Coordinates of C-alpha atoms in Angstrom, one line a residue:
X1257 CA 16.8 -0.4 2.2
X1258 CA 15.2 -3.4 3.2
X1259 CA 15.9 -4.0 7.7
X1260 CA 18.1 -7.6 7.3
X1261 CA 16.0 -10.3 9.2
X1262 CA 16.8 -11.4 12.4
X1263 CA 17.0 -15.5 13.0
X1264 CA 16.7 -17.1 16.0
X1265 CA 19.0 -20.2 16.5
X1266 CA 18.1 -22.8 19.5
X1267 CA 20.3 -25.5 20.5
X1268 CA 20.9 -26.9 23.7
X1269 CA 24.9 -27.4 22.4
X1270 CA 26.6 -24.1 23.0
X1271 CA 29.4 -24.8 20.1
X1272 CA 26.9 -25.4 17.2
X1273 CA 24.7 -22.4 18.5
X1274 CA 27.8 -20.1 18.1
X1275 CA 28.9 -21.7 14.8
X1276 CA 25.8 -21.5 13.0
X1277 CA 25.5 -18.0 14.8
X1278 CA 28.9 -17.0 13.0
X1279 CA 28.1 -18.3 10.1
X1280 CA 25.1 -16.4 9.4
X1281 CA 26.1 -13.5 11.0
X1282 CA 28.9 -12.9 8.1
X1283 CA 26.1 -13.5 5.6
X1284 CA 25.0 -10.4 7.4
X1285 CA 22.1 -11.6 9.3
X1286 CA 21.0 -9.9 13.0
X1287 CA 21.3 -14.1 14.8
X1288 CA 20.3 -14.7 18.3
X1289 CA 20.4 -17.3 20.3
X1290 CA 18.6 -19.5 23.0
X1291 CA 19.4 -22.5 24.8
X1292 CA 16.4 -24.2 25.1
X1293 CA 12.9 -23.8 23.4
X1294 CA 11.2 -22.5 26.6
X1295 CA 13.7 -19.9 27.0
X1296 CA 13.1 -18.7 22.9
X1297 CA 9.5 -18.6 23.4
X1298 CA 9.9 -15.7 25.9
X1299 CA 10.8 -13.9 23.1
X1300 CA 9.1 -15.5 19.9
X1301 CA 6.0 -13.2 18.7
X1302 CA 3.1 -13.8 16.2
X1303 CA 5.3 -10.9 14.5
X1304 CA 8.6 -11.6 14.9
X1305 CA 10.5 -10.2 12.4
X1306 CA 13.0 -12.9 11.1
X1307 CA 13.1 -17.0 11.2
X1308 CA 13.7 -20.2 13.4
X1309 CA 16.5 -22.8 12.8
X1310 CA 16.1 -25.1 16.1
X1311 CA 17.4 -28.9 16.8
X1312 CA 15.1 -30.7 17.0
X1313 CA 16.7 -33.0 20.2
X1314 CA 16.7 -30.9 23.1
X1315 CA 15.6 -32.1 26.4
X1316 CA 12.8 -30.1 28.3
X1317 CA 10.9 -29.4 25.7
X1318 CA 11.9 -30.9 22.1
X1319 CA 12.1 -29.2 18.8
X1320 CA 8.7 -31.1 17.8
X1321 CA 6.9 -29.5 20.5
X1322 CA 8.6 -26.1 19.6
X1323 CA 7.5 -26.6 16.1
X1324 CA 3.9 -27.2 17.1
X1325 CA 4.0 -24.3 19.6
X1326 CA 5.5 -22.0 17.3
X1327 CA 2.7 -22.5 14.3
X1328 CA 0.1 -22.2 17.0
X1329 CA 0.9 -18.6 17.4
X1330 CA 2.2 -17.7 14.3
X1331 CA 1.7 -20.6 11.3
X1332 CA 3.5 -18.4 8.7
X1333 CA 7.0 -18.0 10.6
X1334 CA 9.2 -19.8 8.7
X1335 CA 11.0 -22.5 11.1
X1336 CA 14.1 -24.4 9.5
X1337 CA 14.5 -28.1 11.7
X1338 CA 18.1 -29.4 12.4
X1339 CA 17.9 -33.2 12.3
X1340 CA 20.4 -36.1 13.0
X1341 CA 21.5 -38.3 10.4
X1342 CA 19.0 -40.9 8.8
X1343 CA 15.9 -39.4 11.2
X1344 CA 14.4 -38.8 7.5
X1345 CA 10.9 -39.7 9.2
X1346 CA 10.6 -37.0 11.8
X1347 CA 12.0 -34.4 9.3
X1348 CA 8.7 -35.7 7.1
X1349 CA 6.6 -34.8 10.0
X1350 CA 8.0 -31.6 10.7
X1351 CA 7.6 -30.7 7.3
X1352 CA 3.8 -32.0 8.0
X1353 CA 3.5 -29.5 11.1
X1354 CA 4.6 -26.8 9.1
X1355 CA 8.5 -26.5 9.0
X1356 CA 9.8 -24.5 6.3
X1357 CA 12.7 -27.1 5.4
X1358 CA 15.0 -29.4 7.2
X1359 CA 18.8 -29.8 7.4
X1360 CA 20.2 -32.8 8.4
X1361 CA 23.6 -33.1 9.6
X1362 CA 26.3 -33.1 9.4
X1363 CA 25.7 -29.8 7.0
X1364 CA 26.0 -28.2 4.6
X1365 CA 26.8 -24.4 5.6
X1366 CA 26.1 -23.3 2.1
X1367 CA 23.0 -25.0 2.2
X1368 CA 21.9 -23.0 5.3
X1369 CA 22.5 -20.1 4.1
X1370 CA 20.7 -20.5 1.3
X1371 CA 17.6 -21.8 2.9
X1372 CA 18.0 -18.7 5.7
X1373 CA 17.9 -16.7 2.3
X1374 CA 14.9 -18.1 1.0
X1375 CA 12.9 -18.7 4.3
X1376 CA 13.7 -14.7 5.5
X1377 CA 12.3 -13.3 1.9
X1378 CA 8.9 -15.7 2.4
X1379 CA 9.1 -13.9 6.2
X1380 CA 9.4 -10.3 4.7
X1381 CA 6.7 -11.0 2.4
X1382 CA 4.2 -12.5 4.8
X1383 CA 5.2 -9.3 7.0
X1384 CA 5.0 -6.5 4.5
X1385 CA 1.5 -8.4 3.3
X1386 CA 0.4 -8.1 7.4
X1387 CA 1.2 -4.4 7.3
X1388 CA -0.7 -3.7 4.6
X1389 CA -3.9 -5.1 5.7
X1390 CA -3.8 -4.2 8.9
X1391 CA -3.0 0.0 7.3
X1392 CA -5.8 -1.1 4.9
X1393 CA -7.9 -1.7 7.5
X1394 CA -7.5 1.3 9.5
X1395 CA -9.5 3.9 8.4
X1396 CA -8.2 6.6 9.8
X1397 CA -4.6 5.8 8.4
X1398 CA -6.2 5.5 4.6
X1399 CA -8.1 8.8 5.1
X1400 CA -4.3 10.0 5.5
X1401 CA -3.7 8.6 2.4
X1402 CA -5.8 11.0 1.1
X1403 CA -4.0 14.1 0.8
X1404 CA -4.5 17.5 -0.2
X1405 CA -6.6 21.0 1.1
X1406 CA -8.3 21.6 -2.0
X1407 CA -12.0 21.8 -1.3
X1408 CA -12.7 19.0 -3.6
X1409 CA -10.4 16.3 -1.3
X1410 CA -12.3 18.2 1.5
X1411 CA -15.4 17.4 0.5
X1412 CA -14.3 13.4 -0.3
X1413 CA -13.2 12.9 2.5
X1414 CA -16.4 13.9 4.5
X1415 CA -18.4 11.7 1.7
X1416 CA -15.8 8.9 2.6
X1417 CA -16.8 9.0 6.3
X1418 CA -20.6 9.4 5.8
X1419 CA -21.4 6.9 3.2
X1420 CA -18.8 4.4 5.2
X1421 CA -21.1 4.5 8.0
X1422 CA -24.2 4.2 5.2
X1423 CA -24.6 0.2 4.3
X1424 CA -26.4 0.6 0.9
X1425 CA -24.3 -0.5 -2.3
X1426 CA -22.1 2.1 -4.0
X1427 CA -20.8 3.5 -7.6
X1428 CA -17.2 4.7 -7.4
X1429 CA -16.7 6.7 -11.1
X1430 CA -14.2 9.0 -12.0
X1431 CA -11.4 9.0 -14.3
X1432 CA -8.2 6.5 -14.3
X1433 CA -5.0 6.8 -11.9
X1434 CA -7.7 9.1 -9.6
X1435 CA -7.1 6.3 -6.2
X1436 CA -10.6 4.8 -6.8
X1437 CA -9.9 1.7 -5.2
X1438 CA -8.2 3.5 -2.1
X1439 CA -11.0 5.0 -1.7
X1440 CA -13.0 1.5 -1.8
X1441 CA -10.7 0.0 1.0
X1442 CA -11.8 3.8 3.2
X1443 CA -15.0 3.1 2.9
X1444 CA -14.8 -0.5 4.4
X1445 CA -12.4 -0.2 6.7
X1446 CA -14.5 3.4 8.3
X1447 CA -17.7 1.4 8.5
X1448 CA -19.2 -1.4 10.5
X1449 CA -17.8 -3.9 8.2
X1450 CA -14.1 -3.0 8.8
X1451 CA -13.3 -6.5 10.5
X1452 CA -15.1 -8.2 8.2
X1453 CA -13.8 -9.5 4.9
X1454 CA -12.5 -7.6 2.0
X1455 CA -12.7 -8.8 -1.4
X1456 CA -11.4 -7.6 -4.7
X1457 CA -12.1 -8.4 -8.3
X1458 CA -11.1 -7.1 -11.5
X1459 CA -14.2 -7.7 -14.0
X1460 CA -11.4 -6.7 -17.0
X1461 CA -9.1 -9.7 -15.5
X1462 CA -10.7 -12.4 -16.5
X1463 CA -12.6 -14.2 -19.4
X1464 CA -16.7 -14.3 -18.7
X1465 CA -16.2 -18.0 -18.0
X1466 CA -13.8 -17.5 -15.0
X1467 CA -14.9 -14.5 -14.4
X1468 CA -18.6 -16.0 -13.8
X1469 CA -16.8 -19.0 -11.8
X1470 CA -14.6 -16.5 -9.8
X1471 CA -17.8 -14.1 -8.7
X1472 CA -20.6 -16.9 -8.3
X1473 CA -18.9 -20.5 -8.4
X1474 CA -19.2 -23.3 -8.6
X1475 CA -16.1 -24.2 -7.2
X1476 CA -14.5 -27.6 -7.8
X1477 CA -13.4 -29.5 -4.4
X1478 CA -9.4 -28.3 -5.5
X1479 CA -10.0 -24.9 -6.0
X1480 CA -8.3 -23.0 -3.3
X1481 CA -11.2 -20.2 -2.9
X1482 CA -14.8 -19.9 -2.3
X1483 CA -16.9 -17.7 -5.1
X1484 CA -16.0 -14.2 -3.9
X1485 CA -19.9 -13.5 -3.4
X1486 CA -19.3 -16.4 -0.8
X1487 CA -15.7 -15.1 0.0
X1488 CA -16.8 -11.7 0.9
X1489 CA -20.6 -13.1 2.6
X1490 CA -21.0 -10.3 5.5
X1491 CA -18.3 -8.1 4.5
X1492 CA -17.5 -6.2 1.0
X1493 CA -17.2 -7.3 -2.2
X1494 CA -15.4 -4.6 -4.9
X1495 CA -16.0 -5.0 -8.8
X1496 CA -13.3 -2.6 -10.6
X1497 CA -14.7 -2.2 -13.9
X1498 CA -17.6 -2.9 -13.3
X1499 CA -18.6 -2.1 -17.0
X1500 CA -16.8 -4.8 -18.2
X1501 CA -19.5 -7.5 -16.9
X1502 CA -21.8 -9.0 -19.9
X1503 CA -25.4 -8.9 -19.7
X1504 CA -26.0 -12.2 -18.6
X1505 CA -23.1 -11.5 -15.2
X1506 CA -25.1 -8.2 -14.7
X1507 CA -28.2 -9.7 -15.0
X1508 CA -26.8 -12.8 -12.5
X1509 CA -25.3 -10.3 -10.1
X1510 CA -28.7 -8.2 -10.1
X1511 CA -30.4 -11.3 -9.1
X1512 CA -27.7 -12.3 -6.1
X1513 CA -28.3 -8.3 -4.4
X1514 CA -32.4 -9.3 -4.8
X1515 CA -32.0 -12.4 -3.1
X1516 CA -29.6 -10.9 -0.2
X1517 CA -32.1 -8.1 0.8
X1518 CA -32.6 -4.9 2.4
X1519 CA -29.5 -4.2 4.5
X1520 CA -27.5 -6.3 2.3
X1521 CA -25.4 -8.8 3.9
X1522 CA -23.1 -8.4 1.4
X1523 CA -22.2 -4.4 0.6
X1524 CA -21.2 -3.9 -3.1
X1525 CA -18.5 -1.2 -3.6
X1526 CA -18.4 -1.2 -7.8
X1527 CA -15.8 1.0 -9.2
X1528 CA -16.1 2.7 -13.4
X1529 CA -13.7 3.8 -15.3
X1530 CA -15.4 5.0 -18.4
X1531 CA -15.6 9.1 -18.0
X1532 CA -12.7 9.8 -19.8
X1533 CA -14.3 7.1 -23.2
X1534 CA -17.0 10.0 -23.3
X1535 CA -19.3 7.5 -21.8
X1536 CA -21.0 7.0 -17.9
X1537 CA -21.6 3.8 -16.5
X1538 CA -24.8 4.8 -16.3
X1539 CA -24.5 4.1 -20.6
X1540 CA -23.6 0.6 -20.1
X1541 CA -24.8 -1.1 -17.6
X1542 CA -28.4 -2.5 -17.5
X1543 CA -30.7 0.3 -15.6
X1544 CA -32.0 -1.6 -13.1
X1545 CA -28.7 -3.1 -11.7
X1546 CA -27.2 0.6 -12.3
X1547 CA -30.1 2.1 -9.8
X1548 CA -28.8 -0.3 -7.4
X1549 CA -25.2 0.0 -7.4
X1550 CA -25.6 4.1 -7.5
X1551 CA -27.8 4.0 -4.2
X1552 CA -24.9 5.8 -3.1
X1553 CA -22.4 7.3 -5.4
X1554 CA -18.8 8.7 -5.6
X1555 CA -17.2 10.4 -8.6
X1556 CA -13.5 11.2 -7.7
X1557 CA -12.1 14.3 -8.9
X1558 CA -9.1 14.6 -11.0
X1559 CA -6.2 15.8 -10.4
X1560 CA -6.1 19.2 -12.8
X1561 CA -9.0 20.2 -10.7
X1562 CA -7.3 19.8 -7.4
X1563 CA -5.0 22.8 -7.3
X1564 CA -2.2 23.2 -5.2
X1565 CA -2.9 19.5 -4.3
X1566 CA -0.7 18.7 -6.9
X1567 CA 2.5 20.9 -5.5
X1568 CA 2.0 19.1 -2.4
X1569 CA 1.5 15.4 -3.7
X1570 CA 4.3 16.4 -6.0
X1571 CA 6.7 17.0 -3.4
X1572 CA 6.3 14.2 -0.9
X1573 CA 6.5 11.8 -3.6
X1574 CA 9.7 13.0 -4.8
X1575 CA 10.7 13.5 -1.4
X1576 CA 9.7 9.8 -0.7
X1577 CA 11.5 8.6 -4.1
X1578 CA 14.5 10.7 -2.9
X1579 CA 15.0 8.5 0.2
X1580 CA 14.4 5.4 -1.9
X1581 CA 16.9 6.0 -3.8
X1582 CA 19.3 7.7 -1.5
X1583 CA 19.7 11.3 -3.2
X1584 CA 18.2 14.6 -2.8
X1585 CA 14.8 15.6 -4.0
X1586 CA 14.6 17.5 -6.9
X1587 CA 14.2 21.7 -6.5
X1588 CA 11.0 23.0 -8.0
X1589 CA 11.6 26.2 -9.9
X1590 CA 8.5 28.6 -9.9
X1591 CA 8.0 28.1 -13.8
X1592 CA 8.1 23.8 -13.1
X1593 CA 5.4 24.7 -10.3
X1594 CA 3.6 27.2 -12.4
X1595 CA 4.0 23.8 -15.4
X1596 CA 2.4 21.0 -12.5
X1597 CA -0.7 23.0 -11.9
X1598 CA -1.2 24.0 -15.3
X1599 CA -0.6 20.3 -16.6
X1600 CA -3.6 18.3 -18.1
X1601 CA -2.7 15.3 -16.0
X1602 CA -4.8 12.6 -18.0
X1603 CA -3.3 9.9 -16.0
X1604 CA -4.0 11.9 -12.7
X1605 CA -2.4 10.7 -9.5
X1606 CA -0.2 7.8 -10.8
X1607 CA 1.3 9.6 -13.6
X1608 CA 2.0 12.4 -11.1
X1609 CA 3.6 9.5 -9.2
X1610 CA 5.4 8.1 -12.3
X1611 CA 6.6 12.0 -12.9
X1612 CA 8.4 12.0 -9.5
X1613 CA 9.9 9.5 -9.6
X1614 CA 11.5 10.4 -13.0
X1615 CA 12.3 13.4 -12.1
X1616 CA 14.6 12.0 -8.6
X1617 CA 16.2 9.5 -10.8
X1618 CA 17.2 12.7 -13.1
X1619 CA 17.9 14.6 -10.4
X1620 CA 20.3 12.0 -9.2
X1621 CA 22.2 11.6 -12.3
X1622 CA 22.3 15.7 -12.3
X1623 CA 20.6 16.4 -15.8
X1624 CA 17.2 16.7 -17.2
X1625 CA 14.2 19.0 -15.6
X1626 CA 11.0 18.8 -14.6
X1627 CA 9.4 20.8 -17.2
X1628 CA 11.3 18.4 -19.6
X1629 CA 9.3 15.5 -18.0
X1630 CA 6.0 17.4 -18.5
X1631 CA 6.8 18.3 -22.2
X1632 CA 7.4 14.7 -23.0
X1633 CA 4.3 13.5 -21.4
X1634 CA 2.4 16.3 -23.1
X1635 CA 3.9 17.0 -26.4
X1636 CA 1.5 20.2 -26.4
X1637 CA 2.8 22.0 -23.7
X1638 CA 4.0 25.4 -24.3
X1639 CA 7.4 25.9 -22.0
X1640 CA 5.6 28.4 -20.3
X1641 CA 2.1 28.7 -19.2
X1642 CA 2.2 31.0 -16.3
X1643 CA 0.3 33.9 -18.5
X1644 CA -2.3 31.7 -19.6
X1645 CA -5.6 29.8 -17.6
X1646 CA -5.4 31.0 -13.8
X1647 CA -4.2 34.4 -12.9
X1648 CA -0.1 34.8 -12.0
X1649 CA -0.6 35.9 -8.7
X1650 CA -2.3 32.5 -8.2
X1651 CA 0.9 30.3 -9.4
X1652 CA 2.7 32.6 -7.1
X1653 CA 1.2 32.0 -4.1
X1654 CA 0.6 28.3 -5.1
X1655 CA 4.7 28.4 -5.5
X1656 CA 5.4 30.7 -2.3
X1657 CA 3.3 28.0 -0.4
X1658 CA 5.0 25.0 -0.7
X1659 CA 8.4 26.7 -0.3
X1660 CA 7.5 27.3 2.7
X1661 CA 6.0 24.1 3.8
X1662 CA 9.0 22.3 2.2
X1663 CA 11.4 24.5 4.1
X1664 CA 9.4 24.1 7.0
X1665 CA 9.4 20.2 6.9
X1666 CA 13.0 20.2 5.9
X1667 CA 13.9 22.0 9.2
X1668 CA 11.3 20.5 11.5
X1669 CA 9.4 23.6 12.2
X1670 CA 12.7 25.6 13.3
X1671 CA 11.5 28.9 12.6
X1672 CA 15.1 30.6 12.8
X1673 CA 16.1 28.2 10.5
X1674 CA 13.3 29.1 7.5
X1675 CA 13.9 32.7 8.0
X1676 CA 17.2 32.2 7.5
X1677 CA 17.6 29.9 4.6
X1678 CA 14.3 32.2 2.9
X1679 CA 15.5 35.6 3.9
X1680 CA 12.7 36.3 5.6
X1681 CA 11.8 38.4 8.8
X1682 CA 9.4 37.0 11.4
X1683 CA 6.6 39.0 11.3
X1684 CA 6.8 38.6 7.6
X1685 CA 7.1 34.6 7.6
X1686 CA 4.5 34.4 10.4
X1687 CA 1.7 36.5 8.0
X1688 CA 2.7 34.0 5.3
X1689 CA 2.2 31.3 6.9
X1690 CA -1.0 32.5 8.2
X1691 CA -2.3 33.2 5.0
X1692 CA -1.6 29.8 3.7
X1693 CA -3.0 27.6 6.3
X1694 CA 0.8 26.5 7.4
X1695 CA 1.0 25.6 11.4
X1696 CA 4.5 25.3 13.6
X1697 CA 3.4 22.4 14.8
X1698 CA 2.6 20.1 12.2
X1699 CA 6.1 20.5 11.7
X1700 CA 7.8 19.4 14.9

């Protein structure tokens, strides 16, 4: 559930601080309240999570002044003006500083409340938007992101970190719903270019008209953004699907990496999503701009060939979809987990995602199973597979593993807890755990 916005009210008249205070605390807003600008700014952040509704007549310093001080620090924070009756002109002039809206009075309280509404959804937008650039541009949180033990996600995340730190172009291939384009945000945001800009376009998107205009210009003097080859000029620039770019756009984009030299001061992350039409990019795109863009190459790997990755990703999304949706996560019987490993997974990672979150909202309504999910995704699935590809011992363990770290995680690493709820003696629990990688204190 969304945290309710705060909104700070400043007035230097105590009775229409407390009324508009009242007011919007019953629409179920966190309010607070200052008595004079100087005192609010104490307090008001670039970040502060909520909105402004100030006079704008207040001696000391005046609400104009506030305004202007306020969208120094912050330009985004949405700051609603209180105005007397007929000053129409400064109201045009806040709005001209940057004030979300004005009210005049006397009032409306309806009218508040609805701009209060509007201004703290633009506020949680602009602050969800700032967390995810500034996560996106962490590497170390994004290599998180990345989860799983199997040695293939071992071995991408060591690539990750060595060709971040490389500045030649590279070719991100693999199948769809595989997290290419996370992986294109890790390798800007673990190299030297991670406070530099970060530019994504989808070749598919467009027509080649705008898609030419978008990638190389020329912009008109209304258009709101430069040519992303412009856009991105010292950082990144990432083309998802790449193989969607005609001859003459790979032939133009060939030319702009010629012109930009060796280091390039623009680094080219292109991402392909044509290995599961039977065809490379390698097929499709012109040789000499393929040669280029492959300098350095990445082909993610899917999920069927990730293992017990999948029991793990499988059960933090539901876990995560559980608390979403305020129920419990679903159980996973030893035939489903023997079913998720065992699973073709064409749509890899995001159908996993989209399975998880089916099988919570099932869960929740107390019906359906996880295998039933799986059977209707693949209408070829036998009910049970555990006698057929990898040995039984292997879905066992794979099975006994995360029961353990699910228990484990459920109870914060309280061993006397697990052995109890698993019927398990120590010694027993503590070779297990050994075995399967699991340590106490990732838990705590």
């Amino acid at each position: 559930m969304a945290q309710a916005m705060k909104i700070a009210i400043v007035d230097d008249e105590q009775d229409m601080r407390q009324s508009i205070s009242q007011w919007l605390a019953l629409s179920g807003y966190d309010t607070e309240t200052f008595a004079s600008a100087e005192e609010a700014l104490k307090i008001l952040g670039p970040d502060y999570p909520g909105i402004v509704i100030s006079d704008i007549k207040m001696p000391g310093m005046d609400g104009m002044q506030f305004l202007r001080k306020l969208m120094g620090a912050d330009s985004s924070l949405p700051v609603i003006m209180i105005t007397g009756h007929g000053d129409v002109p400064m109201a045009v002039e806040a709005m001209r500083v940057g004030a979300f809206d004005f009210l005049e009075k006397p009032f409306n309280p309806d009218r508040m409340s609805d701009l209060a509404k509007r201004a703290s959804n633009a506020r949680r937008l602009t602050l969800d938007n700032r967390a995810l650039r500034r996560e996106l541009s962490d590497g170390s949180q994004i290599i998180k992101k990345l989860i799983g033990t199997s040695p293939v996600m071992e071995r991408l995340r060591e690539d990750i970190l060595d060709l971040g730190q490389a500045d030649g172009h590279v070719l991100i291939d693999g199948e769809t719903g595989t997290g290419k384009t996370l992986v294109a945000h890790a390798l800007h945001a673990v190299g030297s270019r991670a406070g530099k800009k970060f530019v994504l376009v989808s070749c598919a998107a467009l027509e080649e008209d705008a898609l030419a205009k978008r990638l190389f210009g020329p912009m008109l003097p209304e258009d709101a953004q430069l040519p992303a080859i412009e856009e991105a000029r010292g950082g990144t620039l990432v083309l998802e699907d790449v193989e969607s770019l005609s001859d003459t756009l790979q032939a133009k984009l060939l030319s702009v990496m010629n012109e930009q030299g060796t280091p390039a001061e623009t680094r080219i992350i292109a991402i392909s999503n044509l290995q599961e039409a039977g065809k490379t990019s390698e097929d499709v795109l012109r040789p000499d701009l393929f040669y280029r863009l492959a300098a350095l190459r990445l082909t993610m790997p899917p999920l069927r060939q990730r293992g017990e990755d999948i029991l793990t990703l499988f059960t933090r999304l539901s876990e995560q979809f559980a608390e979403e949706y305020g129920c419990v996560a679903p159980q996973v019987s030893a035939q489903e987990a023997a079913q998720l490993l065992q699973a073709p997974w064409p749509g890899n990672v995001r159908q996993l995602i989209n399975i998880a979150e089916r099988a919570v909202l099932q869960a929740r309504r107390g019906s359906g199973t996880i295998a039933s999910l799986l059977m209707s995704d693949h209408e070829d699935m036998q009910p049970v597979m555990t006698t057929e590809g990898k040995p039984l011992k292997e879905y066992v363990e794979a099975f006994e593993r995360m029961l353990i770290d699910n228990t484990m995680r459920r109870h914060k690493g309280s061993i006397a807890a697990v052995m109890d709820e698993l019927c398990l003696p120590r010694r027993t629990l503590n070779e297990k755990m050994a075995k399967y990688g699991l340590q106490r204190s990732d838990y705590l």
